[in-house]
Short mmCIF file of C-alpha atoms in Angstrom, two decimals:
data_model
loop_
_atom_site.label_atom_id
_atom_site.label_comp_id
_atom_site.label_asym_id
_atom_site.label_seq_id
_atom_site.Cartn_x
_atom_site.Cartn_y
_atom_site.Cartn_z
CA UNK E 1 0.32 15.87 -15.23
CA UNK E 2 0.90 16.72 -11.57
CA UNK E 3 3.74 19.10 -10.63
CA UNK E 4 4.61 20.96 -7.44
CA UNK E 5 2.15 23.69 -8.34
CA UNK E 6 -0.92 21.49 -8.81
CA UNK E 7 -0.11 18.62 -6.46
CA UNK E 8 -2.77 19.92 -4.01
CA UNK E 9 -5.39 18.62 -6.49
CA UNK E 10 -4.24 15.02 -5.95
CA UNK E 11 -7.12 12.78 -4.91
CA UNK E 12 -5.69 9.28 -4.37
CA UNK E 13 -2.49 9.18 -2.32
CA UNK E 14 -0.23 6.30 -1.26
CA UNK E 15 2.07 6.96 1.70
CA UNK E 16 4.92 4.59 2.52
CA UNK E 17 6.57 4.80 5.92
CA UNK E 18 9.76 2.93 6.80
CA UNK E 19 10.88 1.12 9.92
CA UNK E 20 13.41 3.80 10.83
CA UNK E 21 10.64 6.42 10.80
CA UNK E 22 8.30 4.35 12.96
CA UNK E 23 10.77 3.23 15.62
CA UNK E 24 13.34 4.60 18.03
CA UNK E 25 17.00 3.65 17.76
CA UNK E 26 16.23 1.05 20.42
CA UNK E 27 13.94 -0.72 17.96
CA UNK E 28 10.81 0.03 19.99
CA UNK E 29 7.87 1.75 18.26
CA UNK E 30 7.86 5.56 18.29
CA UNK E 31 4.24 6.17 19.26
CA UNK E 32 4.49 9.94 19.05
CA UNK E 33 5.66 9.83 15.46
CA UNK E 34 3.03 7.21 14.57
CA UNK E 35 0.29 9.37 16.11
CA UNK E 36 1.51 12.49 14.29
CA UNK E 37 1.43 10.59 10.98
CA UNK E 38 -2.01 9.10 11.65
CA UNK E 39 -3.41 12.52 12.56
CA UNK E 40 -2.13 13.94 9.28
CA UNK E 41 -3.58 11.09 7.23
CA UNK E 42 -6.92 11.22 9.07
CA UNK E 43 -7.15 14.94 8.36
CA UNK E 44 -6.46 14.32 4.67
CA UNK E 45 -9.19 11.65 4.64
CA UNK E 46 -11.57 14.20 6.19
CA UNK E 47 -10.78 16.51 3.26
CA UNK E 48 -12.02 13.82 0.86
CA UNK E 49 -8.64 12.40 -0.12
CA UNK E 50 -8.33 8.65 -0.65
CA UNK E 51 -5.46 7.37 1.50
CA UNK E 52 -3.50 4.12 1.35
CA UNK E 53 -0.76 3.49 3.91
CA UNK E 54 2.09 1.09 3.14
CA UNK E 55 3.91 0.42 6.38
CA UNK E 56 7.08 -1.30 7.45
CA UNK E 57 7.81 -2.16 11.06
CA UNK E 58 6.18 -5.56 11.61
CA UNK E 59 9.46 -7.42 12.15
CA UNK E 60 10.77 -4.64 14.40
CA UNK E 61 7.58 -4.62 16.49
CA UNK E 62 7.75 -8.41 16.78
CA UNK E 63 11.40 -8.27 17.82
CA UNK E 64 10.52 -5.91 20.66
CA UNK E 65 7.67 -8.10 21.93
CA UNK E 66 9.81 -11.24 21.69
CA UNK E 67 12.75 -9.58 23.44
CA UNK E 68 15.12 -10.03 20.48
CA UNK E 69 18.11 -7.68 20.46
CA UNK E 70 19.25 -8.36 16.89
CA UNK E 71 17.29 -8.69 13.66
CA UNK E 72 16.60 -12.39 12.95
CA UNK E 73 18.87 -13.90 10.30
CA UNK E 74 16.86 -16.96 9.22
CA UNK E 75 13.61 -16.84 7.27
CA UNK E 76 11.58 -18.79 9.90
CA UNK E 77 12.78 -16.41 12.64
CA UNK E 78 11.94 -13.35 10.53
CA UNK E 79 8.52 -14.80 9.75
CA UNK E 80 7.88 -15.52 13.43
CA UNK E 81 8.79 -11.95 14.38
CA UNK E 82 6.62 -10.60 11.55
CA UNK E 83 3.67 -12.76 12.60
CA UNK E 84 3.85 -11.34 16.12
CA UNK E 85 4.58 -7.80 14.95
CA UNK E 86 1.86 -7.49 12.32
CA UNK E 87 -0.85 -7.83 14.95
CA UNK E 88 0.83 -5.30 17.23
CA UNK E 89 1.36 -2.82 14.41
CA UNK E 90 -2.19 -3.07 13.07
CA UNK E 91 -3.66 -2.79 16.57
CA UNK E 92 -1.63 0.39 17.09
CA UNK E 93 -2.83 1.90 13.82
CA UNK E 94 -6.42 0.78 14.33
CA UNK E 95 -6.56 2.30 17.81
CA UNK E 96 -5.13 5.67 16.81
CA UNK E 97 -7.02 5.95 13.49
CA UNK E 98 -10.19 5.00 15.39
CA UNK E 99 -9.67 7.92 17.76
CA UNK E 100 -9.86 10.18 14.70
CA UNK E 101 -12.97 8.47 13.34
CA UNK E 102 -11.29 6.48 10.57
CA UNK E 103 -11.81 2.82 9.64
CA UNK E 104 -8.76 0.83 8.55
CA UNK E 105 -8.27 -2.57 6.89
CA UNK E 106 -5.18 -4.73 6.83
CA UNK E 107 -4.06 -6.00 3.41
CA UNK E 108 -1.08 -8.35 3.22
CA UNK E 109 0.49 -8.88 -0.20
CA UNK E 110 3.16 -11.14 -1.68
CA UNK E 111 4.84 -11.18 -5.08
CA UNK E 112 2.37 -13.84 -6.16
CA UNK E 113 -0.35 -11.19 -5.94
CA UNK E 114 1.49 -9.19 -8.59
CA UNK E 115 2.96 -11.86 -10.87
CA UNK E 116 -0.35 -13.74 -11.18
CA UNK E 117 -2.52 -11.61 -13.43
CA UNK E 118 -5.80 -12.78 -11.89
CA UNK E 119 -4.58 -12.05 -8.37
CA UNK E 120 -3.22 -8.69 -9.57
CA UNK E 121 -6.73 -7.80 -10.76
CA UNK E 122 -8.27 -9.11 -7.54
CA UNK E 123 -5.90 -6.99 -5.45
CA UNK E 124 -6.87 -3.94 -7.49
CA UNK E 125 -10.58 -4.61 -7.07
CA UNK E 126 -10.27 -5.14 -3.31
CA UNK E 127 -8.28 -1.95 -2.77
CA UNK E 128 -10.57 0.16 -4.94
CA UNK E 129 -13.63 -1.21 -3.12
CA UNK E 130 -12.12 -0.36 0.28
CA UNK E 131 -11.39 3.19 -0.92
CA UNK E 132 -14.93 3.57 -2.24
CA UNK E 133 -16.22 2.59 1.21
CA UNK E 134 -14.11 5.27 2.90
CA UNK E 135 -11.71 2.74 4.43
CA UNK E 136 -7.95 3.37 4.74
CA UNK E 137 -6.09 0.23 3.61
CA UNK E 138 -2.94 -0.49 5.61
CA UNK E 139 -0.62 -2.62 3.50
CA UNK E 140 2.46 -4.65 4.26
CA UNK E 141 4.24 -7.49 2.55
CA UNK E 142 3.08 -10.79 4.01
CA UNK E 143 6.41 -11.54 5.67
CA UNK E 144 4.88 -14.28 7.78
CA UNK E 145 4.33 -16.57 4.77
CA UNK E 146 6.49 -15.22 1.93
CA UNK E 147 9.75 -16.94 1.08
CA UNK E 148 12.45 -15.35 -1.06
CA UNK E 149 10.95 -16.32 -4.41
CA UNK E 150 7.55 -14.95 -3.36
CA UNK E 151 8.82 -11.75 -1.75
CA UNK E 152 8.42 -8.40 -3.46
CA UNK E 153 11.66 -7.50 -1.72
CA UNK E 154 11.08 -4.27 0.15
CA UNK E 155 8.26 -1.90 0.96
CA UNK E 156 9.55 0.84 -1.36
CA UNK E 157 8.87 -1.46 -4.31
CA UNK E 158 5.63 -2.64 -2.70
CA UNK E 159 4.36 0.92 -2.31
CA UNK E 160 5.13 1.72 -5.96
CA UNK E 161 3.34 -1.42 -7.12
CA UNK E 162 0.33 -0.53 -4.96
CA UNK E 163 0.32 3.01 -6.37
CA UNK E 164 0.39 1.49 -9.85
CA UNK E 165 -2.36 -1.02 -9.11
CA UNK E 166 -4.82 1.59 -7.79
CA UNK E 167 -4.01 4.41 -10.27
CA UNK E 168 -2.79 6.69 -7.48
CA UNK E 169 -2.05 10.33 -8.20
CA UNK E 170 0.86 10.61 -5.77
CA UNK E 171 3.20 8.25 -3.92
CA UNK E 172 4.98 9.74 -0.91
CA UNK E 173 7.87 7.72 0.48
CA UNK E 174 8.82 8.84 3.98
CA UNK E 175 12.43 7.99 4.72
CA UNK E 176 15.27 8.80 7.08
CA UNK E 177 16.71 11.14 4.43
CA UNK E 178 15.38 14.41 3.01
CA UNK E 179 15.40 13.14 -0.58
CA UNK E 180 17.88 12.43 -3.38
CA UNK E 181 21.20 14.28 -3.11
CA UNK E 182 23.96 14.98 -5.61
CA UNK E 183 26.28 12.89 -3.40
CA UNK E 184 26.12 11.03 -0.10
CA UNK E 185 25.26 13.78 2.43
CA UNK E 186 26.70 11.68 5.28
CA UNK E 187 30.19 11.78 3.80
CA UNK E 188 30.17 14.78 1.44
CA UNK E 189 29.36 18.22 2.97
CA UNK E 190 28.87 19.69 -0.51
CA UNK E 191 26.00 17.31 -1.30
CA UNK E 192 22.89 19.21 -2.40
CA UNK E 193 19.26 18.09 -2.43
CA UNK E 194 17.81 17.53 -5.91
CA UNK E 195 14.32 19.07 -5.74
CA UNK E 196 12.92 17.59 -8.96
CA UNK E 197 13.81 14.69 -11.26
CA UNK E 198 12.24 14.34 -14.69
CA UNK E 199 14.31 11.42 -16.02
CA UNK E 200 15.76 8.45 -14.16
CA UNK E 201 19.13 8.07 -15.85
CA UNK E 202 21.93 5.54 -15.23
CA UNK E 203 23.89 8.41 -13.69
CA UNK E 204 21.09 8.99 -11.19
CA UNK E 205 21.02 5.30 -10.31
CA UNK E 206 24.79 5.45 -9.71
CA UNK E 207 24.15 8.09 -7.04
CA UNK E 208 22.05 5.62 -5.04
CA UNK E 209 23.84 3.70 -2.31
CA UNK E 210 22.94 0.69 -0.15
CA UNK E 211 20.51 0.44 2.74
CA UNK E 212 20.18 3.70 4.63
CA UNK E 213 19.90 2.37 8.17
CA UNK E 214 20.53 -0.68 10.31
CA UNK E 215 16.89 -1.61 10.86
CA UNK E 216 15.45 -0.79 7.44
CA UNK E 217 16.01 -2.76 4.23
CA UNK E 218 15.32 -0.08 1.63
CA UNK E 219 18.21 2.24 0.76
CA UNK E 220 18.09 4.98 -1.86
CA UNK E 221 18.64 2.43 -4.63
CA UNK E 222 15.32 0.71 -3.88
CA UNK E 223 13.61 4.10 -3.83
CA UNK E 224 14.94 4.91 -7.29
CA UNK E 225 13.66 1.55 -8.52
CA UNK E 226 10.30 2.34 -6.93
CA UNK E 227 10.32 5.68 -8.75
CA UNK E 228 10.74 3.85 -12.06
CA UNK E 229 7.57 1.87 -11.41
CA UNK E 230 5.65 4.92 -10.20
CA UNK E 231 6.51 7.39 -12.95
CA UNK E 232 5.95 4.86 -15.73
CA UNK E 233 2.52 4.17 -14.22
CA UNK E 234 1.61 7.86 -14.34
CA UNK E 235 2.17 8.40 -10.61
CA UNK E 236 4.13 11.34 -9.22
CA UNK E 237 6.50 10.23 -6.46
CA UNK E 238 8.05 12.25 -3.66
CA UNK E 239 10.83 11.15 -1.30
CA UNK E 240 10.82 13.18 1.92
CA UNK E 241 11.98 12.92 5.52
CA UNK E 242 9.63 11.06 7.83
CA UNK E 243 11.24 12.86 10.78
CA UNK E 244 9.60 16.18 9.83
CA UNK E 245 6.29 16.78 11.57
CA UNK E 246 3.62 17.69 9.03
CA UNK E 247 5.72 16.59 6.05
CA UNK E 248 2.82 14.90 4.23
CA UNK E 249 0.77 18.08 4.51
CA UNK E 250 3.74 20.10 3.26
CA UNK E 251 4.23 17.85 0.23
CA UNK E 252 0.55 17.94 -0.69
CA UNK E 253 0.36 21.70 -0.29
CA UNK E 254 3.01 22.08 -2.99
CA UNK E 255 5.83 23.14 -0.67
CA UNK E 256 9.34 22.61 -1.96
CA UNK E 257 10.29 19.70 0.32
CA UNK E 258 11.94 16.44 -0.61
CA UNK E 259 12.62 15.21 -4.13
CA UNK E 260 9.76 15.04 -6.61
CA UNK E 261 9.84 12.57 -9.52
CA UNK E 262 7.69 13.76 -12.41
CA UNK E 263 5.50 11.07 -13.95
CA UNK E 264 5.28 10.13 -17.59
CA UNK E 265 2.46 12.00 -19.28
CA UNK E 266 0.34 8.96 -20.10
CA UNK E 267 -0.65 6.14 -17.77
CA UNK E 268 0.10 2.66 -19.02
CA UNK E 269 -2.93 0.55 -19.77
CA UNK E 270 -3.64 -1.83 -16.88
CA UNK E 271 -2.52 -4.87 -18.91
CA UNK E 272 0.78 -3.24 -19.90
CA UNK E 273 1.29 -2.04 -16.33
CA UNK E 274 1.03 -5.62 -15.10
CA UNK E 275 3.33 -6.72 -17.90
CA UNK E 276 5.98 -4.18 -16.92
CA UNK E 277 5.86 -4.31 -13.15
CA UNK E 278 3.82 -7.32 -12.09
CA UNK E 279 5.25 -10.09 -14.22
CA UNK E 280 8.41 -11.85 -13.05
CA UNK E 281 11.44 -11.03 -15.20
CA UNK E 282 13.14 -14.12 -16.63
CA UNK E 283 16.05 -12.71 -18.63
CA UNK E 284 17.21 -9.91 -20.91
CA UNK E 285 18.48 -9.03 -24.36
CA UNK E 286 20.83 -6.25 -25.43
CA UNK E 287 20.05 -4.31 -28.61
CA UNK E 288 22.12 -2.10 -30.88
CA UNK E 289 21.71 1.66 -31.32
CA UNK E 290 19.46 1.43 -34.38
CA UNK E 291 17.10 -1.01 -32.70
CA UNK E 292 17.04 1.13 -29.54
CA UNK E 293 16.05 4.20 -31.55
CA UNK E 294 13.28 2.32 -33.37
CA UNK E 295 11.80 1.00 -30.11
CA UNK E 296 12.05 4.26 -28.15
CA UNK E 297 11.04 6.77 -30.82
CA UNK E 298 8.50 4.86 -32.91
CA UNK E 299 7.40 2.01 -30.64
CA UNK E 300 8.60 -0.62 -33.08
CA UNK E 301 8.57 -4.34 -32.35
CA UNK E 302 11.83 -6.00 -31.39
CA UNK E 303 13.23 -7.83 -34.42
CA UNK E 304 16.08 -10.36 -34.16
CA UNK E 305 18.40 -8.26 -36.34
CA UNK E 306 18.83 -5.68 -33.57
CA UNK E 307 19.79 -8.13 -30.81
CA UNK E 308 23.46 -8.34 -29.87
CA UNK E 309 23.40 -10.33 -26.59
CA UNK E 310 21.07 -12.67 -24.69
CA UNK E 311 21.22 -13.18 -20.93
CA UNK E 312 19.43 -15.77 -18.82
CA UNK E 313 17.30 -18.80 -19.59
CA UNK E 314 13.68 -18.14 -20.54
CA UNK E 315 10.83 -19.78 -22.39
CA UNK E 316 8.40 -18.53 -25.01
CA UNK E 317 5.83 -16.34 -23.23
CA UNK E 318 8.27 -15.16 -20.53
CA UNK E 319 8.71 -11.48 -19.71
CA UNK E 320 12.22 -10.17 -20.35
CA UNK E 321 14.08 -6.86 -20.22
CA UNK E 322 15.37 -5.03 -23.28
CA UNK E 323 18.66 -3.22 -22.59
CA UNK E 324 20.57 -0.76 -24.74
CA UNK E 325 24.31 -1.07 -25.42
CA UNK E 326 25.09 0.90 -22.22
CA UNK E 327 23.05 -1.52 -20.12
CA UNK E 328 20.10 0.80 -19.53
CA UNK E 329 16.69 -0.86 -19.50
CA UNK E 330 14.58 0.66 -22.26
CA UNK E 331 11.66 -1.76 -22.43
CA UNK E 332 10.07 -4.98 -21.15
CA UNK E 333 7.96 -7.45 -23.03
CA UNK E 334 6.64 -10.96 -23.59
CA UNK E 335 9.05 -12.89 -25.80
CA UNK E 336 7.91 -15.02 -28.74
CA UNK E 337 10.90 -17.35 -28.62
CA UNK E 338 12.84 -19.15 -25.88
CA UNK E 339 16.36 -18.07 -24.97
CA UNK E 340 18.04 -20.86 -26.96
CA UNK E 341 16.23 -19.83 -30.14
CA UNK E 342 16.85 -16.11 -29.53
CA UNK E 343 20.58 -16.82 -29.29
CA UNK E 344 20.42 -18.62 -32.66
CA UNK E 345 18.60 -15.81 -34.45
CA UNK E 346 20.25 -12.81 -32.73
CA UNK E 347 21.53 -10.42 -35.36
CA UNK E 348 19.85 -12.12 -38.33
CA UNK E 349 17.23 -10.72 -40.69
CA UNK E 350 13.61 -11.76 -40.34
CA UNK E 351 13.66 -13.66 -43.61
CA UNK E 352 16.57 -15.77 -42.33
CA UNK E 353 14.82 -17.07 -39.19
CA UNK E 354 13.64 -20.24 -40.95
CA UNK E 355 17.19 -21.02 -42.03
CA UNK E 356 18.41 -20.75 -38.43
CA UNK E 357 15.51 -22.52 -36.67
CA UNK E 358 13.99 -24.71 -39.36
CA UNK E 359 10.64 -22.91 -38.97
CA UNK E 360 9.31 -19.47 -38.14
CA UNK E 361 6.48 -18.81 -35.70
CA UNK E 362 6.86 -15.03 -35.58
CA UNK E 363 8.76 -12.27 -37.34
CA UNK E 364 9.24 -10.43 -34.03
CA UNK E 365 11.12 -11.54 -30.94
CA UNK E 366 8.77 -9.21 -29.02
CA UNK E 367 5.72 -7.70 -30.71
CA UNK E 368 5.10 -4.07 -29.91
CA UNK E 369 1.63 -4.90 -28.52
CA UNK E 370 3.36 -7.02 -25.89
CA UNK E 371 6.11 -4.54 -25.08
CA UNK E 372 6.28 -1.57 -22.70
CA UNK E 373 8.77 1.24 -23.43
CA UNK E 374 10.25 2.59 -20.17
CA UNK E 375 12.20 5.64 -21.34
#
């Protein structure tokens, strides 16, 4: 497992850079900062590292070219700005990376590429092939075609999903903040940087606020959610300031910068990784303390007797969340019964399922082979 001390051994690295890092307060691209970042990444590639860049900034670049003063509010306007901006952004990266002898490839993803298992596998194969050819993939969400139900949501989540898909060693999220603090550093002068996080608790999630800047969409909350995906996929994640020159080099040298999230010791199998983070979530169930302990400590299946609440409408074969009595997500899995039937059998013993439903297809609401434990 990677820690600060052995992070220099990391081979495959995903770097996510946000709009606020790439642009001036005017909204125009900050070419000096882009060039500094590209030079760092090109140097890492020359060392034999495999680099994937997940970049924001397409909408902002499009706004500048179109002369828009405010961020578009409608989906068609956002998509138009993104369509213009993606070309500008890629051309900028391609030109600067080319000056340092690196080949880049644009990869645009939508949620459909992660929720459809075949497309998930195809995305993985494409990215791994590009890396094997010495190409640096530059990834963004396909804002020009994605509508809300197809959007991944933000590039923090996208970068974590990419890191999961390609079995990355490290995910570095460059932000407009130094890392995770004990309180909001903008309003609390006593706030201290948390250098290392080994467990993403509900208390930690409560520390996360809303969006961090006017032009970006990913606040600290989305970064914590990204960390959940990364660490459960066996990927170490670091949040650091994108305003620091040489910050990527510092992180990968093992310097004590930013906040490091330690990964779980074992990587999830590719199928379970898709199940946990690729599949669309359709609902949730709440379980009692005994059921929680059985799932978390022994990897037991979810039986109806332990269920206390059912939320949402879902069908047999849907992926749902399993929450404990405090509302913390402890697992995800493919459910054997629809929501109506789960409500009928919640809290009953396995042998009583037939009495409640008239028949019994399965003993388990979620079989352990189709469930991923997240704590």
